Amino acid sequence: MTDTEVHLRKFQKELSTGTVSLVLLSALAQAKEPQYGYQIAKALEAAGKNLQGESLISGKQSAFYPVLRNLEGTGLLSSRVEPSISGPPRRYYEITETGRAVLRQWQAQWQQSKQFVDTILQGALS
Amino acid sequence: MSTPKTIPEYLEQLRAALKDADAAVVQDALYDAEEYLRSELATRPNADETQLLAEMATTYGKPEEVAEIYLEREVQVSAAFRSPLNTDALERPSSSGVAAIAASQPRVSFWAKFFGVVIDPMAYSALFYMLLSLATGIFYFTWTITGISMSLGLGALIIGVPFAILFIGTIWVLSLVEGRLIETLLGVRMPRRPSYTDKSRSIWQAIKDVLSDARTWATLFYFLLMLPLGVIYFTVAITSLSVSVALAFSPLVQFVHSDVVLFQFGSWSLMDHPWLTLPACALGIFGMLLSLHLARAIGGWHAQFAKHLLVKVGE
């Protein structure tokens, strides 16, 4: 790994800390029915490919699961477990009313932060 | 570490990479990985498992990378979501990162800690668990004893074996229920997952797995022990609460209706000494706080005990 790559990885990690929650919450707000971890991960992977973007979590979808569990712990998501024929029982997640309210605030915050960062990056200070 | 060729091998490597982590984290990580890997395998039934796992290393992550993600998350989560007052009742994860965060928090004075218990929901739920444990304890004990004796009694007949298997099944379900109770009321993760049948194994193998699982036997033991424990918890909770409440309200009782018999020892009665009711009230309030502390401590201890018998045994 080259020197700049280390810095990139570190930046990706820091950046993803907050954004993964936002992305997952938004994904579940758009979902028509409750979804389980693998489904969500695959949907996001497909969406990420269309944009040809670097993956948000440096490519590792395992990072979604702990975040889903946290979001449930704080009441933004609710879940139920259903048996599955392919493997262990699946936990299906659904966004709660609180979750939707929080998502609206997060979206507003994201827009603001994005705008600010863009302004600086486009040379507002020069 | 070699690249895993089968899903069990992958999970084994993940478990090895997480060997120092909290049991709850290990279970979560293994469970999530298995869900992901088996779902992927199910969508492509004709694919080669080895080939598939090699691809997984880039999408889901290599076992050691996944382990790293879970360990990091654990530190962040416990830092973000743990309210300072609840830390006593909640289990302490083993990771050193959490300890560092806990150490950096401002120190709370002894008295703040002592009175803080009043607003700690965990103390009240632990108290509730202690009261509930009499009922659940009696039920678990009766169920277990009935099941064991009937399994043994029917052993000679053709329905003996199916009955015993059915009974063990109910024990697993009850253990899940008790786990949820402990999670909700005592605030300790009890990550025992419902068992499922792996299609590649026969029903006899599955039965053998359950019988050779140490948790099955530890659970039976736990359920038998819940009767005496339940009786003790209930008695301790009721006694400490009623004495404290009676003391705390003695001035009020004295004021409203001084004929009531309250704290009578031989010919001496608290109600005959009105001036004594005020210190008695203070003592009662102190007793209530102490009861809450006791409940929280017992709750914490019991949760660890339950976690040991219902989750950790045999791992």
Short mmCIF file of C-alpha atoms in Angstrom, two decimals:
data_model
loop_
_atom_site.label_atom_id
_atom_site.label_comp_id
_atom_site.label_asym_id
_atom_site.label_seq_id
_atom_site.Cartn_x
_atom_site.Cartn_y
_atom_site.Cartn_z
CA MET A 1 0.00 0.00 0.00
CA THR A 2 1.44 3.36 -0.97
CA ASP A 3 1.63 6.32 1.33
CA THR A 4 -1.28 8.23 -0.20
CA GLU A 5 -3.43 5.13 -0.17
CA VAL A 6 -3.12 4.91 3.62
CA HIS A 7 -4.40 8.46 3.90
CA LEU A 8 -7.22 7.72 1.50
CA ARG A 9 -8.29 4.66 3.50
CA LYS A 10 -8.26 6.63 6.72
CA PHE A 11 -10.31 9.43 5.16
CA GLN A 12 -12.81 6.94 3.74
CA LYS A 13 -13.22 5.38 7.14
CA GLU A 14 -13.80 8.69 8.88
CA LEU A 15 -16.17 9.86 6.19
CA SER A 16 -18.24 6.68 6.28
CA THR A 17 -18.83 6.78 10.03
CA GLY A 18 -21.77 9.13 9.80
CA THR A 19 -22.80 8.72 6.21
CA VAL A 20 -23.49 4.98 6.41
CA SER A 21 -26.26 5.63 8.95
CA LEU A 22 -27.75 8.28 6.68
CA VAL A 23 -27.58 6.03 3.62
CA LEU A 24 -29.12 3.03 5.40
CA LEU A 25 -31.90 5.11 6.92
CA SER A 26 -32.67 6.65 3.56
CA ALA A 27 -32.56 3.25 1.84
CA LEU A 28 -35.09 1.85 4.29
CA ALA A 29 -37.27 4.95 3.98
CA GLN A 30 -37.48 4.28 0.23
CA ALA A 31 -38.07 0.55 0.61
CA LYS A 32 -41.65 -0.56 0.05
CA GLU A 33 -41.45 -3.45 2.49
CA PRO A 34 -39.16 -4.51 5.35
CA GLN A 35 -35.74 -5.67 4.16
CA TYR A 36 -33.00 -7.84 5.59
CA GLY A 37 -29.29 -7.08 5.71
CA TYR A 38 -28.23 -8.88 2.55
CA GLN A 39 -31.05 -7.29 0.51
CA ILE A 40 -30.12 -3.80 1.64
CA ALA A 41 -26.44 -4.40 0.97
CA LYS A 42 -27.13 -5.68 -2.54
CA ALA A 43 -29.49 -2.80 -3.35
CA LEU A 44 -26.85 -0.29 -2.27
CA GLU A 45 -24.16 -2.15 -4.18
CA ALA A 46 -26.27 -1.97 -7.35
CA ALA A 47 -26.95 1.74 -6.82
CA GLY A 48 -23.26 2.38 -6.20
CA LYS A 49 -22.28 0.62 -9.43
CA ASN A 50 -24.55 2.80 -11.56
CA LEU A 51 -22.80 5.90 -10.33
CA GLN A 52 -19.42 4.24 -10.85
CA GLY A 53 -18.52 5.69 -7.50
CA GLU A 54 -16.02 4.49 -5.00
CA SER A 55 -17.84 2.48 -2.43
CA LEU A 56 -18.81 4.43 0.64
CA ILE A 57 -17.46 1.95 3.13
CA SER A 58 -14.30 1.08 1.22
CA GLY A 59 -16.14 -1.85 -0.30
CA LYS A 60 -16.95 -3.88 2.79
CA GLN A 61 -20.65 -4.56 3.15
CA SER A 62 -20.19 -6.24 6.51
CA ALA A 63 -20.07 -2.73 7.97
CA PHE A 64 -23.79 -2.27 7.28
CA TYR A 65 -24.92 -4.86 9.80
CA PRO A 66 -23.63 -3.27 13.01
CA VAL A 67 -25.03 0.10 11.88
CA LEU A 68 -28.46 -1.43 11.25
CA ARG A 69 -28.36 -2.88 14.73
CA ASN A 70 -27.42 0.51 16.22
CA LEU A 71 -30.19 2.27 14.36
CA GLU A 72 -32.61 -0.24 15.77
CA GLY A 73 -31.16 0.20 19.24
CA THR A 74 -31.84 3.93 19.10
CA GLY A 75 -35.40 3.41 17.87
CA LEU A 76 -34.95 4.71 14.31
CA LEU A 77 -35.62 1.26 12.87
CA SER A 78 -37.78 -1.60 14.01
CA SER A 79 -37.21 -5.23 13.15
CA ARG A 80 -38.65 -8.70 13.26
CA VAL A 81 -37.08 -12.08 12.71
CA GLU A 82 -38.41 -14.52 10.15
CA PRO A 83 -37.16 -18.00 9.35
CA SER A 84 -35.52 -18.50 5.99
CA ILE A 85 -34.94 -21.64 3.96
CA SER A 86 -31.47 -20.63 2.81
CA GLY A 87 -29.80 -20.08 6.17
CA PRO A 88 -30.25 -18.60 9.63
CA PRO A 89 -33.46 -16.66 10.36
CA ARG A 90 -33.38 -13.21 8.81
CA ARG A 91 -33.89 -9.94 10.61
CA TYR A 92 -36.15 -7.68 8.57
CA TYR A 93 -35.74 -3.95 9.19
CA GLU A 94 -38.31 -1.22 8.75
CA ILE A 95 -38.03 2.52 9.37
CA THR A 96 -40.04 3.92 12.31
CA GLU A 97 -41.89 7.24 12.51
CA THR A 98 -39.06 8.64 14.63
CA GLY A 99 -36.69 7.33 11.99
CA ARG A 100 -38.47 9.29 9.26
CA ALA A 101 -38.44 12.48 11.32
CA VAL A 102 -34.75 12.03 12.10
CA LEU A 103 -33.99 11.30 8.45
CA ARG A 104 -35.54 14.63 7.40
CA GLN A 105 -33.26 16.46 9.82
CA TRP A 106 -30.24 14.44 8.74
CA GLN A 107 -30.99 15.19 5.10
CA ALA A 108 -31.16 18.91 5.82
CA GLN A 109 -27.90 18.69 7.75
CA TRP A 110 -26.29 16.75 4.92
CA GLN A 111 -27.35 19.33 2.34
CA GLN A 112 -25.91 22.11 4.45
CA SER A 113 -22.62 20.33 5.06
CA LYS A 114 -22.33 19.35 1.41
CA GLN A 115 -22.97 22.89 0.28
CA PHE A 116 -20.42 24.26 2.70
CA VAL A 117 -17.74 21.74 1.76
CA ASP A 118 -18.40 22.32 -1.95
CA THR A 119 -18.15 26.07 -1.52
CA ILE A 120 -14.77 25.73 0.12
CA LEU A 121 -13.51 23.14 -2.36
CA GLN A 122 -14.54 25.33 -5.30
CA GLY A 123 -12.27 28.05 -4.03
CA ALA A 124 -14.48 30.40 -2.07
CA LEU A 125 -11.52 31.52 -0.03
CA SER A 126 -9.26 32.53 -2.91
CA MET B 1 -4.57 -16.97 7.25
CA SER B 2 -5.58 -19.12 4.28
CA THR B 3 -8.56 -18.18 2.14
CA PRO B 4 -11.63 -20.04 3.39
CA LYS B 5 -13.14 -22.57 0.99
CA THR B 6 -16.46 -23.25 2.68
CA ILE B 7 -18.88 -21.13 4.69
CA PRO B 8 -18.21 -23.00 7.97
CA GLU B 9 -14.51 -22.44 7.36
CA TYR B 10 -15.11 -18.73 6.81
CA LEU B 11 -17.14 -18.50 10.02
CA GLU B 12 -14.46 -20.40 11.92
CA GLN B 13 -11.81 -17.92 10.77
CA LEU B 14 -14.07 -15.03 11.73
CA ARG B 15 -14.59 -16.53 15.17
CA ALA B 16 -10.85 -16.97 15.57
CA ALA B 17 -10.24 -13.34 14.57
CA LEU B 18 -12.75 -12.21 17.22
CA LYS B 19 -11.53 -14.45 20.00
CA ASP B 20 -10.97 -11.61 22.47
CA ALA B 21 -14.23 -9.81 21.77
CA ASP B 22 -17.39 -9.80 23.84
CA ALA B 23 -19.63 -12.84 23.31
CA ALA B 24 -22.41 -10.62 21.98
CA VAL B 25 -20.14 -9.14 19.30
CA VAL B 26 -18.93 -12.58 18.25
CA GLN B 27 -22.48 -13.90 17.90
CA ASP B 28 -23.63 -10.85 15.97
CA ALA B 29 -20.68 -11.01 13.59
CA LEU B 30 -21.07 -14.73 12.92
CA TYR B 31 -24.81 -14.44 12.49
CA ASP B 32 -24.59 -11.52 10.06
CA ALA B 33 -21.83 -13.17 8.04
CA GLU B 34 -23.79 -16.40 7.79
CA GLU B 35 -26.91 -14.56 6.66
CA TYR B 36 -24.98 -12.72 3.98
CA LEU B 37 -22.98 -15.68 2.72
CA ARG B 38 -25.88 -18.13 2.64
CA SER B 39 -28.16 -15.58 0.97
CA GLU B 40 -25.53 -15.03 -1.71
CA LEU B 41 -25.11 -18.76 -2.15
CA ALA B 42 -28.89 -19.18 -2.45
CA THR B 43 -29.13 -16.62 -5.25
CA ARG B 44 -26.52 -18.50 -7.26
CA PRO B 45 -27.17 -22.19 -6.60
CA ASN B 46 -24.87 -23.38 -9.36
CA ALA B 47 -21.85 -21.36 -8.36
CA ASP B 48 -18.78 -22.95 -6.84
CA GLU B 49 -18.59 -22.24 -3.11
CA THR B 50 -14.83 -21.64 -3.15
CA GLN B 51 -15.11 -19.23 -6.06
CA LEU B 52 -18.02 -17.47 -4.37
CA LEU B 53 -16.11 -17.02 -1.12
CA ALA B 54 -13.18 -15.53 -2.99
CA GLU B 55 -15.57 -12.91 -4.42
CA MET B 56 -17.06 -12.32 -0.98
CA ALA B 57 -13.67 -11.26 0.29
CA THR B 58 -13.98 -8.10 -1.80
CA THR B 59 -17.67 -7.35 -1.21
CA TYR B 60 -18.38 -8.55 2.32
CA GLY B 61 -14.79 -8.55 3.50
CA LYS B 62 -12.17 -11.05 4.55
CA PRO B 63 -12.75 -12.63 7.98
CA GLU B 64 -10.07 -10.49 9.59
CA GLU B 65 -11.41 -7.29 7.99
CA VAL B 66 -14.93 -8.11 9.15
CA ALA B 67 -13.63 -8.76 12.65
CA GLU B 68 -11.92 -5.36 12.63
CA ILE B 69 -15.14 -3.62 11.56
CA TYR B 70 -17.13 -5.23 14.37
CA LEU B 71 -14.56 -4.46 17.01
CA GLU B 72 -14.37 -0.83 15.94
CA ARG B 73 -18.14 -0.51 15.85
CA GLU B 74 -18.43 -1.95 19.31
CA VAL B 75 -16.16 0.74 20.70
CA GLN B 76 -17.97 3.55 18.89
CA VAL B 77 -21.41 2.30 19.84
CA SER B 78 -20.71 1.82 23.48
CA ALA B 79 -19.21 5.28 23.58
CA ALA B 80 -22.13 6.94 21.83
CA PHE B 81 -25.16 5.21 23.26
CA ARG B 82 -24.23 4.50 26.83
CA SER B 83 -25.72 7.02 29.20
CA PRO B 84 -23.28 7.61 32.05
CA LEU B 85 -25.79 6.62 34.72
CA ASN B 86 -26.42 3.19 33.25
CA THR B 87 -22.84 2.08 32.99
CA ASP B 88 -22.92 0.23 36.30
CA ALA B 89 -25.76 -2.02 35.30
CA LEU B 90 -24.60 -2.62 31.76
CA GLU B 91 -21.91 -5.09 31.06
CA ARG B 92 -18.49 -3.79 30.32
CA PRO B 93 -17.07 -4.88 27.00
CA SER B 94 -13.61 -6.24 27.16
CA SER B 95 -12.10 -4.01 24.49
CA SER B 96 -9.55 -1.63 25.85
CA GLY B 97 -10.87 1.25 23.73
CA VAL B 98 -14.03 1.39 25.80
CA ALA B 99 -12.07 1.46 29.01
CA ALA B 100 -10.13 4.45 27.72
CA ILE B 101 -13.35 6.27 26.87
CA ALA B 102 -14.88 5.44 30.24
CA ALA B 103 -11.78 6.72 32.00
CA SER B 104 -11.95 10.03 30.16
CA GLN B 105 -15.49 10.72 31.36
CA PRO B 106 -15.81 13.22 34.18
CA ARG B 107 -15.74 11.60 37.58
CA VAL B 108 -19.07 11.52 39.38
CA SER B 109 -19.00 12.06 43.13
CA PHE B 110 -20.02 9.28 45.51
CA TRP B 111 -23.20 11.07 46.57
CA ALA B 112 -24.22 11.86 43.02
CA LYS B 113 -23.81 8.18 42.25
CA PHE B 114 -25.76 7.17 45.33
CA PHE B 115 -28.74 9.43 44.63
CA GLY B 116 -28.44 9.03 40.86
CA VAL B 117 -29.95 5.56 41.15
CA VAL B 118 -33.38 7.22 41.53
CA ILE B 119 -33.41 8.22 37.87
CA ASP B 120 -31.74 5.07 36.57
CA PRO B 121 -34.42 3.08 34.71
CA MET B 122 -32.20 0.01 34.97
CA ALA B 123 -32.63 -0.08 38.76
CA TYR B 124 -36.41 -0.15 38.48
CA SER B 125 -36.45 -2.75 35.76
CA ALA B 126 -34.06 -4.91 37.78
CA LEU B 127 -36.43 -4.58 40.73
CA PHE B 128 -39.28 -5.63 38.48
CA TYR B 129 -37.25 -8.59 37.27
CA MET B 130 -36.69 -9.66 40.89
CA LEU B 131 -40.43 -9.58 41.56
CA LEU B 132 -41.20 -11.37 38.30
CA SER B 133 -38.59 -14.05 38.92
CA LEU B 134 -40.81 -15.77 41.50
CA ALA B 135 -43.45 -16.42 38.86
CA THR B 136 -41.04 -17.30 36.05
CA GLY B 137 -38.92 -19.38 38.47
CA ILE B 138 -41.90 -21.50 39.51
CA PHE B 139 -42.94 -21.95 35.89
CA TYR B 140 -39.46 -22.91 34.64
CA PHE B 141 -38.97 -25.33 37.52
CA THR B 142 -42.34 -27.02 37.07
CA TRP B 143 -41.91 -27.25 33.31
CA THR B 144 -38.40 -28.71 33.58
CA ILE B 145 -39.23 -31.23 36.29
CA THR B 146 -42.41 -32.34 34.51
CA GLY B 147 -40.58 -32.63 31.20
CA ILE B 148 -37.66 -34.59 32.63
CA SER B 149 -39.85 -36.99 34.60
CA MET B 150 -42.21 -37.58 31.71
CA SER B 151 -39.32 -38.09 29.29
CA LEU B 152 -37.81 -40.67 31.64
CA GLY B 153 -41.19 -42.26 32.39
CA LEU B 154 -42.14 -42.53 28.74
CA GLY B 155 -38.65 -43.69 27.80
CA ALA B 156 -39.76 -47.33 27.74
CA LEU B 157 -42.54 -46.59 25.28
CA ILE B 158 -42.33 -45.78 21.60
CA ILE B 159 -43.40 -42.17 22.17
CA GLY B 160 -40.60 -41.66 24.72
CA VAL B 161 -37.94 -40.40 22.33
CA PRO B 162 -40.16 -38.00 20.35
CA PHE B 163 -41.50 -36.67 23.63
CA ALA B 164 -38.01 -36.03 25.00
CA ILE B 165 -37.03 -34.25 21.76
CA LEU B 166 -40.15 -32.11 21.90
CA PHE B 167 -39.37 -31.26 25.51
CA ILE B 168 -35.81 -30.21 24.69
CA GLY B 169 -37.26 -28.05 21.91
CA THR B 170 -39.49 -26.22 24.38
CA ILE B 171 -36.46 -25.70 26.64
CA TRP B 172 -34.65 -23.92 23.79
CA VAL B 173 -37.65 -21.69 23.17
CA LEU B 174 -38.01 -20.91 26.89
CA SER B 175 -34.33 -20.08 27.04
CA LEU B 176 -34.82 -17.57 24.20
CA VAL B 177 -37.74 -16.04 26.10
CA GLU B 178 -35.70 -15.74 29.29
CA GLY B 179 -32.90 -14.19 27.23
CA ARG B 180 -35.26 -11.51 25.87
CA LEU B 181 -36.54 -10.85 29.41
CA ILE B 182 -33.01 -10.36 30.69
CA GLU B 183 -32.10 -8.15 27.75
CA THR B 184 -35.11 -5.92 28.31
CA LEU B 185 -35.08 -5.75 32.10
CA LEU B 186 -31.43 -6.16 33.02
CA GLY B 187 -29.86 -4.58 29.94
CA VAL B 188 -27.36 -7.30 29.12
CA ARG B 189 -27.18 -8.70 25.59
CA MET B 190 -28.13 -12.38 25.47
CA PRO B 191 -27.23 -13.20 21.91
CA ARG B 192 -28.63 -16.67 21.66
CA ARG B 193 -30.10 -17.22 18.27
CA PRO B 194 -32.99 -19.46 17.38
CA SER B 195 -31.55 -22.66 16.03
CA TYR B 196 -32.25 -23.55 12.45
CA THR B 197 -31.75 -26.69 10.47
CA ASP B 198 -28.90 -26.82 8.08
CA LYS B 199 -30.30 -28.55 5.01
CA SER B 200 -27.18 -30.61 4.50
CA ARG B 201 -27.61 -32.35 7.84
CA SER B 202 -30.10 -35.08 8.58
CA ILE B 203 -32.73 -34.76 11.29
CA TRP B 204 -30.84 -37.29 13.44
CA GLN B 205 -27.67 -35.29 13.20
CA ALA B 206 -29.58 -32.17 14.18
CA ILE B 207 -30.99 -33.96 17.22
CA LYS B 208 -27.54 -35.22 18.13
CA ASP B 209 -26.20 -31.67 17.82
CA VAL B 210 -28.78 -30.38 20.27
CA LEU B 211 -28.18 -33.19 22.76
CA SER B 212 -24.42 -32.77 22.63
CA ASP B 213 -24.73 -28.98 22.99
CA ALA B 214 -23.64 -28.11 26.52
CA ARG B 215 -26.07 -25.18 26.51
CA THR B 216 -29.04 -27.56 26.49
CA TRP B 217 -27.92 -29.06 29.80
CA ALA B 218 -26.79 -25.76 31.26
CA THR B 219 -30.22 -24.34 30.43
CA LEU B 220 -31.98 -27.18 32.27
CA PHE B 221 -29.76 -26.49 35.26
CA TYR B 222 -30.50 -22.76 35.07
CA PHE B 223 -34.25 -23.38 34.98
CA LEU B 224 -34.09 -25.63 38.05
CA LEU B 225 -32.03 -23.04 39.86
CA MET B 226 -34.48 -20.29 38.98
CA LEU B 227 -36.98 -21.51 41.60
CA PRO B 228 -34.76 -20.94 44.67
CA LEU B 229 -33.26 -17.83 43.08
CA GLY B 230 -36.72 -16.50 42.26
CA VAL B 231 -37.89 -17.06 45.83
CA ILE B 232 -34.81 -15.30 47.20
CA TYR B 233 -35.05 -12.36 44.77
CA PHE B 234 -38.75 -11.93 45.43
CA THR B 235 -38.30 -12.06 49.20
CA VAL B 236 -35.38 -9.64 49.18
CA ALA B 237 -37.20 -7.19 46.90
CA ILE B 238 -40.49 -7.28 48.82
CA THR B 239 -38.86 -7.09 52.24
CA SER B 240 -36.50 -4.25 51.49
CA LEU B 241 -39.18 -2.29 49.65
CA SER B 242 -41.95 -2.71 52.21
CA VAL B 243 -39.75 -1.87 55.19
CA SER B 244 -38.37 1.24 53.49
CA VAL B 245 -41.78 2.42 52.29
CA ALA B 246 -43.34 1.88 55.72
CA LEU B 247 -40.53 3.83 57.40
CA ALA B 248 -40.65 6.62 54.85
CA PHE B 249 -44.39 7.12 55.21
CA SER B 250 -44.52 6.74 59.01
CA PRO B 251 -44.82 10.54 59.67
CA LEU B 252 -47.77 10.70 57.28
CA VAL B 253 -49.44 7.67 58.87
CA GLN B 254 -48.86 9.12 62.33
CA PHE B 255 -50.39 12.40 61.21
CA VAL B 256 -53.45 10.90 59.53
CA HIS B 257 -54.22 7.93 61.69
CA SER B 258 -52.06 7.33 64.75
CA ASP B 259 -53.89 4.12 65.77
CA VAL B 260 -52.27 2.15 62.98
CA VAL B 261 -49.81 -0.46 64.20
CA LEU B 262 -46.53 0.20 62.45
CA PHE B 263 -43.14 -1.08 63.65
CA GLN B 264 -44.27 -2.56 66.91
CA PHE B 265 -41.70 -4.49 68.91
CA GLY B 266 -43.26 -5.95 72.06
CA SER B 267 -44.88 -3.04 73.86
CA TRP B 268 -42.81 -0.45 72.01
CA SER B 269 -44.39 1.13 68.94
CA LEU B 270 -43.01 3.74 66.59
CA MET B 271 -46.45 5.35 66.52
CA ASP B 272 -46.19 6.21 70.23
CA HIS B 273 -43.17 8.39 69.54
CA PRO B 274 -44.24 10.98 66.95
CA TRP B 275 -40.86 12.77 67.06
CA LEU B 276 -39.15 9.54 66.05
CA THR B 277 -41.09 9.30 62.80
CA LEU B 278 -39.03 12.02 61.14
CA PRO B 279 -35.68 10.23 61.45
CA ALA B 280 -37.58 7.05 60.55
CA CYS B 281 -38.72 8.76 57.36
CA ALA B 282 -35.14 9.70 56.50
CA LEU B 283 -34.08 6.14 57.21
CA GLY B 284 -36.87 4.88 54.95
CA ILE B 285 -35.78 7.07 52.04
CA PHE B 286 -32.22 5.91 52.57
CA GLY B 287 -33.53 2.34 52.58
CA MET B 288 -35.37 2.87 49.31
CA LEU B 289 -32.22 4.14 47.64
CA LEU B 290 -30.34 1.21 49.07
CA SER B 291 -33.00 -1.20 47.75
CA LEU B 292 -32.62 0.27 44.27
CA HIS B 293 -28.86 -0.14 44.47
CA LEU B 294 -29.30 -3.68 45.68
CA ALA B 295 -31.74 -4.46 42.87
CA ARG B 296 -29.35 -3.08 40.28
CA ALA B 297 -26.44 -5.04 41.71
CA ILE B 298 -28.40 -8.29 41.92
CA GLY B 299 -29.76 -7.67 38.42
CA GLY B 300 -26.25 -7.21 37.08
CA TRP B 301 -24.99 -10.29 38.84
CA HIS B 302 -27.91 -12.42 37.73
CA ALA B 303 -27.56 -11.28 34.11
CA GLN B 304 -23.92 -12.36 34.09
CA PHE B 305 -24.85 -15.66 35.67
CA ALA B 306 -27.63 -16.23 33.14
CA LYS B 307 -25.39 -15.22 30.26
CA HIS B 308 -22.83 -17.71 31.40
CA LEU B 309 -25.26 -20.62 31.55
CA LEU B 310 -27.50 -19.76 28.61
CA VAL B 311 -25.03 -18.25 26.14
CA LYS B 312 -21.38 -18.81 26.89
CA VAL B 313 -21.29 -22.46 27.97
CA GLY B 314 -19.78 -24.67 25.33
CA GLU B 315 -18.44 -21.86 23.19
#
